[in-house]
Coordinates of C-alpha atoms in Angstrom, one line a residue:
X1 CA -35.8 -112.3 -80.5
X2 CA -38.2 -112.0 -83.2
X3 CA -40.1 -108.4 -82.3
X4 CA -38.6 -104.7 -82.7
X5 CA -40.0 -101.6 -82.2
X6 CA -38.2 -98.6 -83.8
X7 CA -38.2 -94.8 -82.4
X8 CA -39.3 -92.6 -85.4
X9 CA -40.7 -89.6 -84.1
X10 CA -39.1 -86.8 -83.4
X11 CA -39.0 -83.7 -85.4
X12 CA -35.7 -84.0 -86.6
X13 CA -35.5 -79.7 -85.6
X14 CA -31.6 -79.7 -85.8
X15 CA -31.7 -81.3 -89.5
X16 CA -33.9 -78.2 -90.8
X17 CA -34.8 -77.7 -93.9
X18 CA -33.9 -81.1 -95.1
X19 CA -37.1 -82.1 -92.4
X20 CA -39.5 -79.2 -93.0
X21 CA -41.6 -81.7 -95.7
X22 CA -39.4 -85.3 -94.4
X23 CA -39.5 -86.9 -91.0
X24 CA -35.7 -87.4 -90.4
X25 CA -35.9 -91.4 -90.7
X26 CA -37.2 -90.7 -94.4
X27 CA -34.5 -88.3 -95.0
X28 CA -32.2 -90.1 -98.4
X29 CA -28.8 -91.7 -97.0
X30 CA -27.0 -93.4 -99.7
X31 CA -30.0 -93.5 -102.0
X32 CA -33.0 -94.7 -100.3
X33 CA -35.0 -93.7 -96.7
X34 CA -32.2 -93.6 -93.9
X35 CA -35.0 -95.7 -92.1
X36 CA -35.0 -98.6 -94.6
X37 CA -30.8 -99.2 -93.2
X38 CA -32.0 -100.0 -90.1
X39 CA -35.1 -102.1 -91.2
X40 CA -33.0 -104.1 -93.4
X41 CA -29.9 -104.9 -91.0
X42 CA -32.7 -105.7 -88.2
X43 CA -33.9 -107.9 -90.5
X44 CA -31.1 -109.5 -91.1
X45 CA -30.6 -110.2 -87.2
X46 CA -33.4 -112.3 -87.3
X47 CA -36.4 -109.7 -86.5
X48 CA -39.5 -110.7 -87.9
X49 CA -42.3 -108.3 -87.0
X50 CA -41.7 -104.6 -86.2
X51 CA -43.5 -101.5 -84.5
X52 CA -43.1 -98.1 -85.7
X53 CA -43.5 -95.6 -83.4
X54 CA -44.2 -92.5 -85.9
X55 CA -45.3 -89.0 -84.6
X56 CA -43.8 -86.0 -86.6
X57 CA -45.4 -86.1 -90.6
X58 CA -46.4 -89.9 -89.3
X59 CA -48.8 -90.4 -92.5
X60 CA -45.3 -90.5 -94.9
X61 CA -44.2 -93.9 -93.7
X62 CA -46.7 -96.7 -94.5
X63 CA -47.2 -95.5 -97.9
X64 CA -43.5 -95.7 -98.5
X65 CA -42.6 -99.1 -96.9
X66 CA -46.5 -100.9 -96.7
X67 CA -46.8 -103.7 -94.2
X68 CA -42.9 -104.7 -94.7
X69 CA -43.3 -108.0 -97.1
X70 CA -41.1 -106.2 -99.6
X71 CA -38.1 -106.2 -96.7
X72 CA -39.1 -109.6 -95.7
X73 CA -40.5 -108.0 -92.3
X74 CA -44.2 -107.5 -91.3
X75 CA -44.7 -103.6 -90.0
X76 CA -47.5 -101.8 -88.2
X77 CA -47.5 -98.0 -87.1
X78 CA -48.4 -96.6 -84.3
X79 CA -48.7 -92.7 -84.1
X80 CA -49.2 -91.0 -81.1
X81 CA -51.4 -88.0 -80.6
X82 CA -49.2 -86.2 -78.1
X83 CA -45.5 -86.5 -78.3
X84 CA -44.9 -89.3 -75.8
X85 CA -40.6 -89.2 -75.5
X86 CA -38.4 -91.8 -76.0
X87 CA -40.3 -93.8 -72.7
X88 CA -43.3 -93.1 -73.7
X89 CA -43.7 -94.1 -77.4
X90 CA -41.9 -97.3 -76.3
X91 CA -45.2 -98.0 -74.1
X92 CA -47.3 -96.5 -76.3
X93 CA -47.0 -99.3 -78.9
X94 CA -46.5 -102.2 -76.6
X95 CA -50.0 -103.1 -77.4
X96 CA -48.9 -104.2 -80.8
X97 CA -46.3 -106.9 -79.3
X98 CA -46.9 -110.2 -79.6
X99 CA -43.9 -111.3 -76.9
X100 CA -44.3 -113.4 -74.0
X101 CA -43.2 -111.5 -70.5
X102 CA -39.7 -113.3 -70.6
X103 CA -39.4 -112.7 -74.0
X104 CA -36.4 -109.8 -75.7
X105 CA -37.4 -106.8 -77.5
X106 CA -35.2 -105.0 -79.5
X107 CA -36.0 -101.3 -79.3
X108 CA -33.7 -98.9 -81.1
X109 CA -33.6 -94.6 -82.1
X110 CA -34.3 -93.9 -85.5
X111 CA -31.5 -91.9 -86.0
X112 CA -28.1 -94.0 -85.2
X113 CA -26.6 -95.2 -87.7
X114 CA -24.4 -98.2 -86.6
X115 CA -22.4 -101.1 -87.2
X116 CA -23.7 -102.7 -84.1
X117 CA -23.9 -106.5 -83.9
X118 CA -27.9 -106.9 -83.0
X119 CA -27.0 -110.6 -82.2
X120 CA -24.5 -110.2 -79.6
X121 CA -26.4 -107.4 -77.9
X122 CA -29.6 -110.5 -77.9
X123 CA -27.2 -112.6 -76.6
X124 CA -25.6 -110.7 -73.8
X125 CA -29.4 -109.8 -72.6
X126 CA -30.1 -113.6 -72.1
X127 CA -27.3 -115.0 -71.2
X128 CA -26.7 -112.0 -68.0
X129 CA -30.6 -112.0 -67.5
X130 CA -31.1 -108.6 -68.1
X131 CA -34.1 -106.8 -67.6
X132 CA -32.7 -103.9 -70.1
X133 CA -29.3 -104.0 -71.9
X134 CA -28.2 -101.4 -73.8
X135 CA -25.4 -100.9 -76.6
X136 CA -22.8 -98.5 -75.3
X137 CA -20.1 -97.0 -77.4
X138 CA -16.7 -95.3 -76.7
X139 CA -16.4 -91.8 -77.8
X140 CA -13.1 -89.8 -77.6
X141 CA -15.0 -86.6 -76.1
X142 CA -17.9 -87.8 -73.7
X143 CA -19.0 -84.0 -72.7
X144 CA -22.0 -84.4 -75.1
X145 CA -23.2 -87.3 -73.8
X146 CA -24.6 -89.0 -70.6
X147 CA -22.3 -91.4 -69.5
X148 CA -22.7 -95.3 -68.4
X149 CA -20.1 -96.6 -66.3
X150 CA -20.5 -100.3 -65.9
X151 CA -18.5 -102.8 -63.2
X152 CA -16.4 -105.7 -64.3
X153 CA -19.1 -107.2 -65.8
X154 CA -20.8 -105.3 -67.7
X155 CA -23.7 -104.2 -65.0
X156 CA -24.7 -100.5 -65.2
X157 CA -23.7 -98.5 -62.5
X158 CA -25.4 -95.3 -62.9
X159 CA -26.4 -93.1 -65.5
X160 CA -24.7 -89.9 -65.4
X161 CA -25.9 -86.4 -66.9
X162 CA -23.5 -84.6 -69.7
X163 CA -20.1 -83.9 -67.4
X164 CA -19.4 -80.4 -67.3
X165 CA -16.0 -80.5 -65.9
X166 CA -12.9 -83.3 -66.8
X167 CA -13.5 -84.8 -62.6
X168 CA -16.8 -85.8 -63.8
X169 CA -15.6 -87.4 -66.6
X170 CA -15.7 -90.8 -65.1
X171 CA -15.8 -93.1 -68.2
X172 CA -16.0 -92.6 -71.7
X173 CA -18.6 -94.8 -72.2
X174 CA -22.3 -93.1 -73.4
X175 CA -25.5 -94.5 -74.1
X176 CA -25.4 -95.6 -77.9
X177 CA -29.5 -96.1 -78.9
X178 CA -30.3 -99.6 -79.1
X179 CA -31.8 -101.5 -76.0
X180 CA -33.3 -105.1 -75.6
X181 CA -35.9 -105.2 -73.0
X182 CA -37.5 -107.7 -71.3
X183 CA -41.2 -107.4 -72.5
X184 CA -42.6 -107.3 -69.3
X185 CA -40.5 -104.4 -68.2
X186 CA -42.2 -102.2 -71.1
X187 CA -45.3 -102.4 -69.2
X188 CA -43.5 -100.8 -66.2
X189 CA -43.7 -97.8 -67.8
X190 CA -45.8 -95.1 -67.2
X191 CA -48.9 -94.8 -70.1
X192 CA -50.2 -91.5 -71.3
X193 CA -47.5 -89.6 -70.1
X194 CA -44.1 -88.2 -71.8
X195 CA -41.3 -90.4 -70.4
X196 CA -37.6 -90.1 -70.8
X197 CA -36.3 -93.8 -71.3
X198 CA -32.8 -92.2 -70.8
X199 CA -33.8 -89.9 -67.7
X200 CA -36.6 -91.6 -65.9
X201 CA -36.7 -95.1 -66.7
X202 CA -33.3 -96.3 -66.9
X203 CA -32.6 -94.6 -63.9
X204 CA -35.8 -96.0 -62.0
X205 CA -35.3 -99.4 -62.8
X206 CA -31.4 -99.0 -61.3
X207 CA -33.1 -97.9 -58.0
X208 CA -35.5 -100.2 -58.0
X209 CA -32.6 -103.1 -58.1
X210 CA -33.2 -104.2 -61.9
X211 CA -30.6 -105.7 -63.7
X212 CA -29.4 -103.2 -66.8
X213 CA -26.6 -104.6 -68.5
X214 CA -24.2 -102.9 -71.1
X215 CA -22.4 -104.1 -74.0
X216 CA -19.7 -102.4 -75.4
X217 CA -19.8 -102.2 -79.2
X218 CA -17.1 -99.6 -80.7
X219 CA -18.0 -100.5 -84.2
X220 CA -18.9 -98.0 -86.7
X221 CA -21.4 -95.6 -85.0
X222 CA -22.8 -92.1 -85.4
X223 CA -25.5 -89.7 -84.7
X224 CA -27.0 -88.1 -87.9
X225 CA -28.4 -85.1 -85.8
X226 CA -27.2 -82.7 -87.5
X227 CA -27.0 -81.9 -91.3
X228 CA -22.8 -82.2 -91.4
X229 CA -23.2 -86.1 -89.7
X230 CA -26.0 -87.3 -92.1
X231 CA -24.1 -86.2 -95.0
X232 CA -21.1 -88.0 -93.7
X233 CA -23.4 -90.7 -92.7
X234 CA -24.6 -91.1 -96.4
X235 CA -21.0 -91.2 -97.8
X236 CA -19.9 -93.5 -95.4
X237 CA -22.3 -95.9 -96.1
X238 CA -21.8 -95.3 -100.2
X239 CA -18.0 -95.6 -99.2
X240 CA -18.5 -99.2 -97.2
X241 CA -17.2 -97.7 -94.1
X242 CA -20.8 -97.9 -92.3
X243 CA -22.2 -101.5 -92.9
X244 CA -26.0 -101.9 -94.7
X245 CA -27.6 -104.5 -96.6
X246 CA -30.2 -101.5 -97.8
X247 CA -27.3 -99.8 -99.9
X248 CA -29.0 -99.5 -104.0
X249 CA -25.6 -100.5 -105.6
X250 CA -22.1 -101.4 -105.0
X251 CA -20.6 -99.8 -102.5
X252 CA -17.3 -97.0 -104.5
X253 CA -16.4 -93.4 -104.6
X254 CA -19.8 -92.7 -106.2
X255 CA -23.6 -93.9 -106.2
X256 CA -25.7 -92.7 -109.5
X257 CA -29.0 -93.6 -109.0
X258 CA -31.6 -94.8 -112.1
X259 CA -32.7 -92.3 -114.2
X260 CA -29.9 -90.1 -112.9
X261 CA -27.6 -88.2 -115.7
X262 CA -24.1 -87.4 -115.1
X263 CA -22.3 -85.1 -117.9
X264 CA -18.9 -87.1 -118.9
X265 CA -16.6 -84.8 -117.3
X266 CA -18.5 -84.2 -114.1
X267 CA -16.5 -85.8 -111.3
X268 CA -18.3 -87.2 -108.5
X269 CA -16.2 -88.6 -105.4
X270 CA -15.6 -89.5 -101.5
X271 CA -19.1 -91.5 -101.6
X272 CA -21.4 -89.0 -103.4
X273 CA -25.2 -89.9 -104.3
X274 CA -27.1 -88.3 -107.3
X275 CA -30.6 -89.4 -107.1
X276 CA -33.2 -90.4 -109.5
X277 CA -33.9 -87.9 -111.9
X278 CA -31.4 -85.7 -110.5
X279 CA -28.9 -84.0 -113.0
X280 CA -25.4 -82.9 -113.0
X281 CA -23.7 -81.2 -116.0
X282 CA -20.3 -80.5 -117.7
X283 CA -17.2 -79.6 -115.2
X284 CA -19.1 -80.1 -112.2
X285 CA -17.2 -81.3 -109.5
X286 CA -18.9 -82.8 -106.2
X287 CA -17.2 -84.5 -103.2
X288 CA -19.0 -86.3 -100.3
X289 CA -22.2 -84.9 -101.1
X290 CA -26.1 -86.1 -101.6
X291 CA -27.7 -85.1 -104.6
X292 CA -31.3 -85.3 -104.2
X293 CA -34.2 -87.2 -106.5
X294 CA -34.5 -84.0 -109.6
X295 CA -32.0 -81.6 -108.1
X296 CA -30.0 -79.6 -110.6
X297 CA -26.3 -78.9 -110.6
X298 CA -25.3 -76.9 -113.4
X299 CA -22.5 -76.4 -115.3
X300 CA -18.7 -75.6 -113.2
X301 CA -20.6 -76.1 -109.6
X302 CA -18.2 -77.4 -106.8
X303 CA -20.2 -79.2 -104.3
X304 CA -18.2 -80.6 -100.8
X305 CA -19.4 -82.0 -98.3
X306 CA -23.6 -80.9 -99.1
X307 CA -26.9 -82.4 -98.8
X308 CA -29.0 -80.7 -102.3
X309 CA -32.6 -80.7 -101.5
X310 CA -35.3 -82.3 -103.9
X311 CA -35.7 -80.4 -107.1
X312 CA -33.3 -77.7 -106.0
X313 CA -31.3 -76.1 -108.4
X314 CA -27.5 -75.0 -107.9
X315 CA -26.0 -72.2 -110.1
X316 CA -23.1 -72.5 -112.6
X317 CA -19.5 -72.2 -110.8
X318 CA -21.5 -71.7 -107.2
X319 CA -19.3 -73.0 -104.5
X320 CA -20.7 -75.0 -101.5
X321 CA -18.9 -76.2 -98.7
X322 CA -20.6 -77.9 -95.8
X323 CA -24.1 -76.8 -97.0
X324 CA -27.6 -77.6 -96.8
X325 CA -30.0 -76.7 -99.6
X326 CA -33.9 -77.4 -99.0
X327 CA -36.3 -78.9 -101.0
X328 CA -37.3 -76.9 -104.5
X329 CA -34.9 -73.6 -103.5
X330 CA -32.4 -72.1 -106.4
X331 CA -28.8 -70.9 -106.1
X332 CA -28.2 -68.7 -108.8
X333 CA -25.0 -68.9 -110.4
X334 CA -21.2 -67.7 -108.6
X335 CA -22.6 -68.0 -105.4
X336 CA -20.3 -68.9 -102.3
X337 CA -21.6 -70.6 -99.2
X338 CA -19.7 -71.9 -96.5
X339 CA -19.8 -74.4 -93.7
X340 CA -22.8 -74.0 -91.7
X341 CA -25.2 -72.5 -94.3
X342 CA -28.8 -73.6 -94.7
X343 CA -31.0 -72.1 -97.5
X344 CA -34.6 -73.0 -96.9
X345 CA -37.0 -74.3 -99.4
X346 CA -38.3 -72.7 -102.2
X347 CA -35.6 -69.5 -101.1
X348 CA -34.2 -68.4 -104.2
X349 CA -30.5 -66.6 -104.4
X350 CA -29.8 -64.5 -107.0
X351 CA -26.5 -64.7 -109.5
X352 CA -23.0 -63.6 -107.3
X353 CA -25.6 -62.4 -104.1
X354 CA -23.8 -64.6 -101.9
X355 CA -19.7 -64.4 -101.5
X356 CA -16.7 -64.9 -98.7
X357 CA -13.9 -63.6 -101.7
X358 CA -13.4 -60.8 -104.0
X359 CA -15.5 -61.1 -107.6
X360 CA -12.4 -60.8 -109.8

């Protein structure tokens, strides 16, 4: 398996305002484009030559990674004019593929974040003869999700919608993001068309008789939806919990990037990044956090658990817990936000507007 096509489309709506000027695969975790992770650890799996399958603000990607050679890889783009769903964009770039029929693909989401072992998930598609096989991954509360049972063997069964009551709960396993297809079962699919790989062709291909194969991998893996799991996601890969080749430094309780300035008595920990340019002064104190390229932390902030927008300001002794700050806005100073709280970009809060306790 030498070819991959990657899934880096979507709007990213439930990561807003970190994606109002950032497709969501661009979005920084642990320092650099989340996308650049994946690019480097399929890479490292042996994948030479890969398709982007770009959509939302598609024209930010090729000037950022150029035709791969700096990643060792060789990428095109592929945008499509209409969003095409997960099914569709897949078919959509098939033209670009230089696979026999026979041959795997790896196709994977641009937004999973995963510890997955690409080779064993090659190997189990050709040594079961799969037409499709898809990572699955155990999760502790499967009501979320559409669930994959597979028999002894791994063969999927069925694919099952999001169980609304514990009888339908028939397996804990769910659909994890990262296929390999037989090439010439990408040309099944509809062109022109939305498709749902998850609703329409999956399930197709089981009624027609294919063979879809699963492969459980309950490695590290997460779903950076939502602004709370790509913060986590971030730390987690600064911390070396989450595995990447991609990560700018060693992995620790902190990641400062060049040009960044840190005041001496500032203290930065559970896997916080303070990007280029970015500035945090005296008595600041920030925990799990991204700091953002220019981003401004002044004086007495506590920071936990927040993604800090690019050149976005936050006032001295503000608190911020759980909290998303877009690109460019200002907190003024002894401000209090809480878990759950999204200032857009270029908003501007004045001093003490914002607080959960008294002001003595």
């Amino acid at each position: 398996m030498t070819e991959a096509i990657l899934l880096v489309g979507g709007k990213g709506t439930r990561l807003r305002p970190l994606t109002v000027h950032t497709p969501k695969p661009m979005v920084r975790a642990a320092g650099v484009p989340f996308l650049t992770h994946q690019l480097a650890r399929a890479q490292a799996a042996g994948v030479t030559h890969i398709v982007l399958a770009t959509s939302y603000l598609a024209e930010v990607f090729e000037p950022y990674f150029g035709d791969g050679a700096a990643l060792g890889l060789h990428i095109e783009y592929v945008t499509e004019e209409e969003p095409l769903g997960t099914g569709g964009a897949i078919r959509n770039v098939a033209g670009r593929l230089h696979s026999g029929p026979d041959d795997p693909v790896l196709v994977f989401n641009g937004d999973i974040l995963t510890g997955l072992d690409i080779g064993a998930l090659v190997d189990t598609h050709e040594s079961t003869g799969a037409d499709v096989s898809l990572h699955l991954t155990q999760v502790t509360d499967p009501r979320a999700y559409g669930l994959v049972p597979t028999d002894e063997t791994g063969r999927v069964l069925a694919f099952l919608e999001k169980p609304q009551t514990p009888e339908e709960i028939v397996t804990d396993q769910i659909n994890a993001g990262a296929y390999v297809f037989r090439r010439s079962v990408i040309d099944t699919i509809p062109v022109g068309r939305p498709v749902s790989v998850e609703r329409e062709t999956f399930p197709d291909l089981l009624s027609a008789g294919a063979h879809l194969q699963g492969m459980v991998d309950s490695t590290y893996w997460l779903d950076l939806g939502t602004p709370d799991a790509f913060v986590r996601g971030s730390a987690d890969l600064v911390l070396g919990r989450a595995p990447s080749p991609a990560v700018p430094g060693r992995c620790g309780d902190r990641l400062v990037l060049p040009t960044a300035r840190v005041a001496p008595d500032a203290k930065l920990t559970g896997g916080t990044v303070v990007g280029e340019g970015a500035f945090v002064a005296r008595g600041a104190r920030v925990s799990g956090s991204t700091i953002l390229p220019g981003a401004v932390i002044e004086p007495g902030a506590v920071i936990t658990d927040s993604m800090i927008g690019t050149r976005a300001r936050v006032g001295e002794r503000s608190v911020l817990t759980g909290t998303v700050i877009g690109d460019g806005a200002v907190v003024g100073a002894d401000n209090e936000l809480r878990a759950g709280a999204r200032v857009w970009c270029d908003a501007r809060i004045p001093a003490g507007a914002v607080r959960f306790s008294s002001d003595q």
